[in-house]
XYZ file of C-alpha atoms in Angstrom:
412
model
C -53.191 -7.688 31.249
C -52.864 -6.016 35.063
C -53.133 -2.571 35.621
C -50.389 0.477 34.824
C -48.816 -0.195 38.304
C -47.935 -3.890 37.421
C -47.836 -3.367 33.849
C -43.108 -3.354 33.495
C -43.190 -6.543 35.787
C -45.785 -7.824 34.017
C -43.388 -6.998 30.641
C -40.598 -8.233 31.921
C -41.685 -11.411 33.260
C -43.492 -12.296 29.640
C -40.200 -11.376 27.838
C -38.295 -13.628 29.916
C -40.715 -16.355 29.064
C -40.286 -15.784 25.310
C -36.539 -15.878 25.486
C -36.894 -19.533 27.370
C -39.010 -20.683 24.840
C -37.147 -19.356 21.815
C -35.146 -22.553 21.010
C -38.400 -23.924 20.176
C -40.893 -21.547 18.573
C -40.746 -21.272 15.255
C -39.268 -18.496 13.474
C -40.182 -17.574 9.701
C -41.173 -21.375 9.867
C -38.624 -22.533 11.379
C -36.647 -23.763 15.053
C -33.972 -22.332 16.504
C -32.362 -24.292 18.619
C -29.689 -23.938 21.124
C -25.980 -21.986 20.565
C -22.944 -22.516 21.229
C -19.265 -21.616 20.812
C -15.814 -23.022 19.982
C -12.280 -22.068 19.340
C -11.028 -24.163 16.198
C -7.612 -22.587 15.301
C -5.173 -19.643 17.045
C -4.478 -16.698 15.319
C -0.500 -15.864 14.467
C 1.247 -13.010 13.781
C 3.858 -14.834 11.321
C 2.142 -15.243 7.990
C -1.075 -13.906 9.532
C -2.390 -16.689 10.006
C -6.142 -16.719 10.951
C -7.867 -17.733 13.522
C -11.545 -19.225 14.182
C -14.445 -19.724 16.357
C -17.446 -21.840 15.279
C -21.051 -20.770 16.267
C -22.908 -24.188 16.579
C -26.491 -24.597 17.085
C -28.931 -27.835 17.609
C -31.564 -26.916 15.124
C -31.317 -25.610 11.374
C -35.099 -24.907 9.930
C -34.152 -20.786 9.592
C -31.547 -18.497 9.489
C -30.459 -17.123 12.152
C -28.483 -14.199 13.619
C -26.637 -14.608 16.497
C -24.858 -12.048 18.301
C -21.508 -12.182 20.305
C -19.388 -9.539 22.063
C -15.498 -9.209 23.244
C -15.439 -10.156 26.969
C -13.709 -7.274 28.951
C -10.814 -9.512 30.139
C -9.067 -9.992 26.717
C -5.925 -8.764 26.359
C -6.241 -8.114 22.790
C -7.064 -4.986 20.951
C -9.354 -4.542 18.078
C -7.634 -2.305 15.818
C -4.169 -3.067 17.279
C -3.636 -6.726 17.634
C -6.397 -8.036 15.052
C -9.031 -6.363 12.763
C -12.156 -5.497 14.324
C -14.702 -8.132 14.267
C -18.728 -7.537 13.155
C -20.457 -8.171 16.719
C -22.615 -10.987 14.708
C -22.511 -13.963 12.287
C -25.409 -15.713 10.740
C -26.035 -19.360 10.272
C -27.864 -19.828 6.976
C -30.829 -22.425 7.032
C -30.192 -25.348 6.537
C -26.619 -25.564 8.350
C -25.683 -25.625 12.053
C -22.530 -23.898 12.209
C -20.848 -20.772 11.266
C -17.467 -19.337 11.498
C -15.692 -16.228 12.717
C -13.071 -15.627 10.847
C -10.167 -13.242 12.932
C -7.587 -11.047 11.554
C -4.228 -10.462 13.033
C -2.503 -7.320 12.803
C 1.254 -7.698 12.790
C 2.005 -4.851 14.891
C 5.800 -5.480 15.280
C 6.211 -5.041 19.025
C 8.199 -6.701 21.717
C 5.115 -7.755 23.516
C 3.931 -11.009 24.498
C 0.897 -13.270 23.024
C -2.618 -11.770 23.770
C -5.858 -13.011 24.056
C -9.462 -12.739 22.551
C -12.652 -14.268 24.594
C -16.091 -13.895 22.463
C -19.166 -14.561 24.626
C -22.480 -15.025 22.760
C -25.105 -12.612 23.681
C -28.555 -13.336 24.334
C -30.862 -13.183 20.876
C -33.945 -15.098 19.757
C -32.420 -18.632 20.675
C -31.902 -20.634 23.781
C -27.833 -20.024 24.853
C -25.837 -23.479 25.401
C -24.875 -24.793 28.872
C -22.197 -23.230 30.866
C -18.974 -23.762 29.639
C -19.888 -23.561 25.688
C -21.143 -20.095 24.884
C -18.054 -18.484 25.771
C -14.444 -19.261 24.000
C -11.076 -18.179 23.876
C -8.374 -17.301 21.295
C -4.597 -17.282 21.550
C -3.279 -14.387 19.077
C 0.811 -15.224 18.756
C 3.105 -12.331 18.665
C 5.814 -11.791 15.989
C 8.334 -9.493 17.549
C 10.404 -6.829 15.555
C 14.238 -8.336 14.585
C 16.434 -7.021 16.501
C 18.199 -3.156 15.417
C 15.738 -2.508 12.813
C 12.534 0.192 12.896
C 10.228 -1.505 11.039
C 7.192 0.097 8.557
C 4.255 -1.498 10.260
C 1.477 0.887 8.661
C -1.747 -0.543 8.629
C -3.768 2.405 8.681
C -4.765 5.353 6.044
C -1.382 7.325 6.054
C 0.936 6.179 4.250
C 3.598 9.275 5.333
C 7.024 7.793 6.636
C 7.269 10.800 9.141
C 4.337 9.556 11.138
C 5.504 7.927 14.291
C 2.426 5.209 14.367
C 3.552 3.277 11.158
C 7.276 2.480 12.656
C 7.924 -0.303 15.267
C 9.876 1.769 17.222
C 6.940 4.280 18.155
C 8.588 7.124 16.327
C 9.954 7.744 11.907
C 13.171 6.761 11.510
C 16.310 8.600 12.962
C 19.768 9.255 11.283
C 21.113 6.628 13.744
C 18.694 4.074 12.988
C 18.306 1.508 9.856
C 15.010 1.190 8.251
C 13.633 -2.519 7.517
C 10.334 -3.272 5.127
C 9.286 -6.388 5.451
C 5.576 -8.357 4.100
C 5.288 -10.110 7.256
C 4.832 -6.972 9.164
C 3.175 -4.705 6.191
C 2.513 -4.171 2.478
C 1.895 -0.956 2.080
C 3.657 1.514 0.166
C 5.466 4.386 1.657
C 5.446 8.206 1.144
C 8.895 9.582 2.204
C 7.668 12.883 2.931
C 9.847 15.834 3.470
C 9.167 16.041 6.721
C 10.316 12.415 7.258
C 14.692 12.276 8.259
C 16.755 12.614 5.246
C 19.525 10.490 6.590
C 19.524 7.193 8.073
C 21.868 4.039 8.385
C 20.613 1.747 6.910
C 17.563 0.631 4.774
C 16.628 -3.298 3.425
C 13.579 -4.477 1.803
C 13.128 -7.985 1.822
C 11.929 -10.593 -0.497
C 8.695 -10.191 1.050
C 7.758 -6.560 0.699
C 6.219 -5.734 -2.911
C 5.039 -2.429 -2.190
C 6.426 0.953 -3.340
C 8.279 3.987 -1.717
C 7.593 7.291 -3.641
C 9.938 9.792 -2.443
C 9.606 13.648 -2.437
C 13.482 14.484 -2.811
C 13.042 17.894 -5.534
C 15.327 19.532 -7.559
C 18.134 22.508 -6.310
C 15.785 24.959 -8.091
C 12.802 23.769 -6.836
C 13.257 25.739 -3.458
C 11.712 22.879 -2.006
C 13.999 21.782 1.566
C 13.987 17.923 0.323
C 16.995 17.246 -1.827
C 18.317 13.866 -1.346
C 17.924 11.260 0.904
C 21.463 10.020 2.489
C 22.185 6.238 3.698
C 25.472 6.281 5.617
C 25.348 2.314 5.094
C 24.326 -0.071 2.608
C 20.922 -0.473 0.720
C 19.279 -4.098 -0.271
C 16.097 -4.134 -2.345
C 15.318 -7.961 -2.049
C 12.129 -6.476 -3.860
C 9.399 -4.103 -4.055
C 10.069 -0.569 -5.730
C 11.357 3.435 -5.724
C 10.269 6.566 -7.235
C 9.869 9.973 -6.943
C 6.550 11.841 -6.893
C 5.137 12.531 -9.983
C 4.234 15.740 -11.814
C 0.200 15.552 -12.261
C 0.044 19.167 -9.879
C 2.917 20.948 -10.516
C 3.279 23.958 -13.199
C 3.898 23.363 -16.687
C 7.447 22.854 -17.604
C 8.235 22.526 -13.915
C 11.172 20.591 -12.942
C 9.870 19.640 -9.160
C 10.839 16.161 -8.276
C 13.323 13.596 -9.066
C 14.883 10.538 -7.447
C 17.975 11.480 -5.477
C 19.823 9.735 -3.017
C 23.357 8.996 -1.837
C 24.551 5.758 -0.879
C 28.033 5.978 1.744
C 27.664 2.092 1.206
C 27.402 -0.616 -1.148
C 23.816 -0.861 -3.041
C 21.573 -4.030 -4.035
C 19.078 -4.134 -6.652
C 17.843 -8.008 -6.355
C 15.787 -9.488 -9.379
C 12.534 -8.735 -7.809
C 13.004 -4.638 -7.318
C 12.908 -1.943 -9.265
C 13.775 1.536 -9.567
C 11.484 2.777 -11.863
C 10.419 6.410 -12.616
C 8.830 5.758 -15.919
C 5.759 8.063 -16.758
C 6.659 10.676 -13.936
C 8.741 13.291 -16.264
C 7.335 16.967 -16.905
C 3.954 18.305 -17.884
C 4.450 20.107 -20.955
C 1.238 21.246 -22.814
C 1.890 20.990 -26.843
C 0.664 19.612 -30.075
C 1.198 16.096 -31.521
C 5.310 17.110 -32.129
C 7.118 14.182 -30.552
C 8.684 14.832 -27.600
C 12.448 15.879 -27.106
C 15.019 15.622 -24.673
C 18.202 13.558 -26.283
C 16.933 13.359 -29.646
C 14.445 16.018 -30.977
C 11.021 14.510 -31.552
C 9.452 13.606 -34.889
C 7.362 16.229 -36.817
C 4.461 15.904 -39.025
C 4.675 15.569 -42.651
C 2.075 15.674 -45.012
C 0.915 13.509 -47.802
C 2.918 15.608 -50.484
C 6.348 15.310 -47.894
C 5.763 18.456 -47.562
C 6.369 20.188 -43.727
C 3.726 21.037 -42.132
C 4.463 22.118 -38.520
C 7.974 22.344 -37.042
C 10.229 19.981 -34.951
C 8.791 20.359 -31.406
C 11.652 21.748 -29.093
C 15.507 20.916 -29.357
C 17.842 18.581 -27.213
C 18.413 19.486 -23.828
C 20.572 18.064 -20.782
C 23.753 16.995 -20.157
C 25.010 14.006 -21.812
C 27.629 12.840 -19.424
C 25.555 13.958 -16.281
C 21.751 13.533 -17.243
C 19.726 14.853 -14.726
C 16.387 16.291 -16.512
C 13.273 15.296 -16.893
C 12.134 14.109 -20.014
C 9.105 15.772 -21.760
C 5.090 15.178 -22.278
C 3.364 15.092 -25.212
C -0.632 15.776 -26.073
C -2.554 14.729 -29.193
C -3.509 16.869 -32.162
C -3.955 20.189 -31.835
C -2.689 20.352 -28.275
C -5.034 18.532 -25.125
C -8.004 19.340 -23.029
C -7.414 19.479 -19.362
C -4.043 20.021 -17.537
C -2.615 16.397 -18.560
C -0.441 15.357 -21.225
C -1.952 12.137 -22.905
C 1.530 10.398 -22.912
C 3.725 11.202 -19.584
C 7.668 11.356 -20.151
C 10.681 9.849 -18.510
C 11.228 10.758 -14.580
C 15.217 11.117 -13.529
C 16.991 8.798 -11.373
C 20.330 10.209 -9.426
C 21.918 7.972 -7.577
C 25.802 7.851 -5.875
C 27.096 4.853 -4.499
C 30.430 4.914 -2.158
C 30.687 0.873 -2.416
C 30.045 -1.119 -5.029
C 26.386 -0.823 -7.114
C 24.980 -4.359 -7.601
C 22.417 -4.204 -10.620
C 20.160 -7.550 -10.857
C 16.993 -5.430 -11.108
C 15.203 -2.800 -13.446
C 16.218 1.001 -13.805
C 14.058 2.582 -15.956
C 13.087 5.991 -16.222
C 10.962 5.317 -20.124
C 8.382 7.290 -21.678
C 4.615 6.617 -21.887
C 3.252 5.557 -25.673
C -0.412 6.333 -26.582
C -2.848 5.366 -29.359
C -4.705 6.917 -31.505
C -4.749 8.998 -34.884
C -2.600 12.246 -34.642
C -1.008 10.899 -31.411
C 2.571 11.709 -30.081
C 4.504 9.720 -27.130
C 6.670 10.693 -24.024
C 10.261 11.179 -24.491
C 12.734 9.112 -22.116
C 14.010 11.021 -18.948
C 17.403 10.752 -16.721
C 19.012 8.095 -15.505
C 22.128 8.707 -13.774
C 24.034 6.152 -11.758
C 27.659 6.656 -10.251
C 29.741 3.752 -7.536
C 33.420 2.801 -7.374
C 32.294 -0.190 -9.083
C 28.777 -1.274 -10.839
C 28.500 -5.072 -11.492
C 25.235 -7.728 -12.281
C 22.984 -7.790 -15.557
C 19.879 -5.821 -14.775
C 18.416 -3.251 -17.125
C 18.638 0.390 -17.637
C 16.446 1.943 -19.851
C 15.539 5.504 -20.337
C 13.497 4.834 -23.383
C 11.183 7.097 -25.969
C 7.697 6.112 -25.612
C 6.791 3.477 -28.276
C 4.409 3.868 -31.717
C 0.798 4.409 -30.592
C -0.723 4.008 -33.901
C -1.372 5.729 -37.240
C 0.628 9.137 -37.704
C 2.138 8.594 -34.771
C 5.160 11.306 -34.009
C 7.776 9.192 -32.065
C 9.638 11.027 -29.688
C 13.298 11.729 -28.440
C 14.899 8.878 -26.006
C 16.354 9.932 -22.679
């Protein structure tokens, strides 16, 4: 070993060695061979369909790690155009290949096709000739349709009034019609009060299953959020509304429903849903069934003789339902700030055009088992067009018997 003055060259010169060598030491009894790289399939945008590389190498006693990196001349974006990749992928023993799997993120621009070069990085194997250890990936763009902002979230926030989940760069404008569609995301949507409360136009297609809670509230909520307005026509190919549900508001509080108006005609296909069930008021009570169009069963003892009172009376509007239905706890009352069986949400919905009904309405009460138990009543459903045709279903239901002693509760 030289002296301190020629020690780093020294270092450097024996490190160098060891990487020339290292396709054919051993390592944990085994050779390493030489590496190498390969593009085997394109990445698209449409369907997300994935796309590969395939880390080769020439010997396969060990496992081994080998390490790659994004060249600086892509044209892709981790994050943006495709999910970020690991930095390393590991050939077991035994085999001589390994794949890299790539993500594409549908980001819904008007951009052209980019592109994704991985070069392998030196490790404890001999690299490939030129020409193999670096390869590159085509990632195909699927541009917007045309006239449409479309939901594109793909990250944490699910708020409609944040500008980064829209195509267009910016939440939806009055003048602007809103598209959700699978092939460009599947998550569900919050339509915040802070998001527009008018726009043109909205469609869901066949392809979207997710959900859109909204946060329209009640006149005497004091809440700014009333009802959403379409000055067009809705289709819901699939996927689902609500409103928020109660969990944090006050007892008996009367916060949210789901409210909008419709200057066009409306589509429920056979795949959507509006469906509020299990999102009705927190009340905090005994085991009483529930009321809210019928008064809810009481208990009677063994003898038929009454033990505790009818929980509650009727409440609402008959022609124009627009409460929520109420909770119910378990014998002597509930622990916590929950009800055990949720009630009914309300639906309010006016339609200029005509109201086409293939789908599920349902605004239905929760059941729950048990000794002692009570269930959710029904809540509002209320649904007004110049003309309502199809054969979907509307249910604003009483929760179901939950078991023994069970005190059913009033429908919607």
């Amino acid at each position: 070993i030289p002296g301190e003055e020629a020690f780093p060259a020294y270092l450097e010169s024996r490190i160098a060695a060891f990487y020339e060598r290292a396709g054919r030491v051993k390592l944990k009894g085994g050779a390493t061979g030489s590496v190498t790289i390969e593009k085997t399939a394109d990445a698209d945008e449409l369907g997300l369909a994935q796309g590969t590389f395939v880390v080769r190498r020439t010997d396969a006693d060990c496992d081994l790690v080998v390490s790659y990196a994004v060249d600086a001349g892509s044209t892709a974006v981790a994050g943006k155009n495709y999910e970020a990749l690991s930095g390393t992928v590991t050939i077991p023993a035994g085999q001589t290949e390994a794949t890299i799997v790539l993500m594409p993120i549908n980001d819904a621009l008007l951009n052209e096709d980019s592109t994704l070069t991985l070069n392998l990085s030196d490790g404890l194997y001999t690299l490939g000739e030129e020409g193999k250890i670096s390869a590159a990936m085509t990632i195909k763009n699927l541009p917007p349709p045309e006239g449409w902002n479309v939901w594109v979230a793909h990250g944490d926030s699910t708020l409609a009034s944040l500008d980064a989940n829209w195509s267009a760069g910016h939440a939806p404008r009055a003048d602007e019609t809103g598209l959700f569609d699978g092939r460009f995301s599947m998550l569900n949507c919050t339509w915040d009060a802070a998001a527009t409360q008018t726009v043109t136009g909205w469609k869901q297609t066949e392809g979207y299953t997710g959900t859109v809670t909204f946060e329209t509230t009640f006149a005497s909520s004091g809440e700014t959020f009333k009802n959403l307005t379409i000055k067009g026509d809705v289709t819901l190919e699939s996927g689902t509304w609500t409103h928020k549900d109660h969990k944090a508001a006050a007892e008996k509080a009367q916060v949210y429903h789901l409210s909008a108006t419709v200057e066009g005609d409306f589509t429920l296909g056979a795949s959507a849903q509006l469906m509020v069930s299990g999102k009705g008021q927190r009340v905090k009570q005994s085991f009483w069934g529930a009321c809210y169009g019928g008064t809810g069963g009481k208990y009677v003892d063994q003898n038929g003789k009454d033990e505790l009172s009818v929980f509650g009376e009727t409440y609402g509007s008959v022609t124009e339902p627009t409460d929520l239905g109420m909770s119910a706890g378990a014998d002597g009352g509930y622990s916590g700030s929950d009800p055990v069986a949720w009630a009914g949400g309300a639906i309010y919905l006016k339609v200029g055009g005509t109201l086409s009904l293939m789908g599920n309405v349902y605004a239905n009460g929760m059941s729950q088992k048990g000794w002692n138990t009570s269930t959710g009543s029904g809540g509002s459903i209320y649904l007004e067009a110049a003309a309502i045709i199809g054969n979907g279903n509307v249910q604003a239901n009483g929760g179901g018997s939950g078991g023994s002693n069970c005190n059913q509760c009033g429908s919607g």
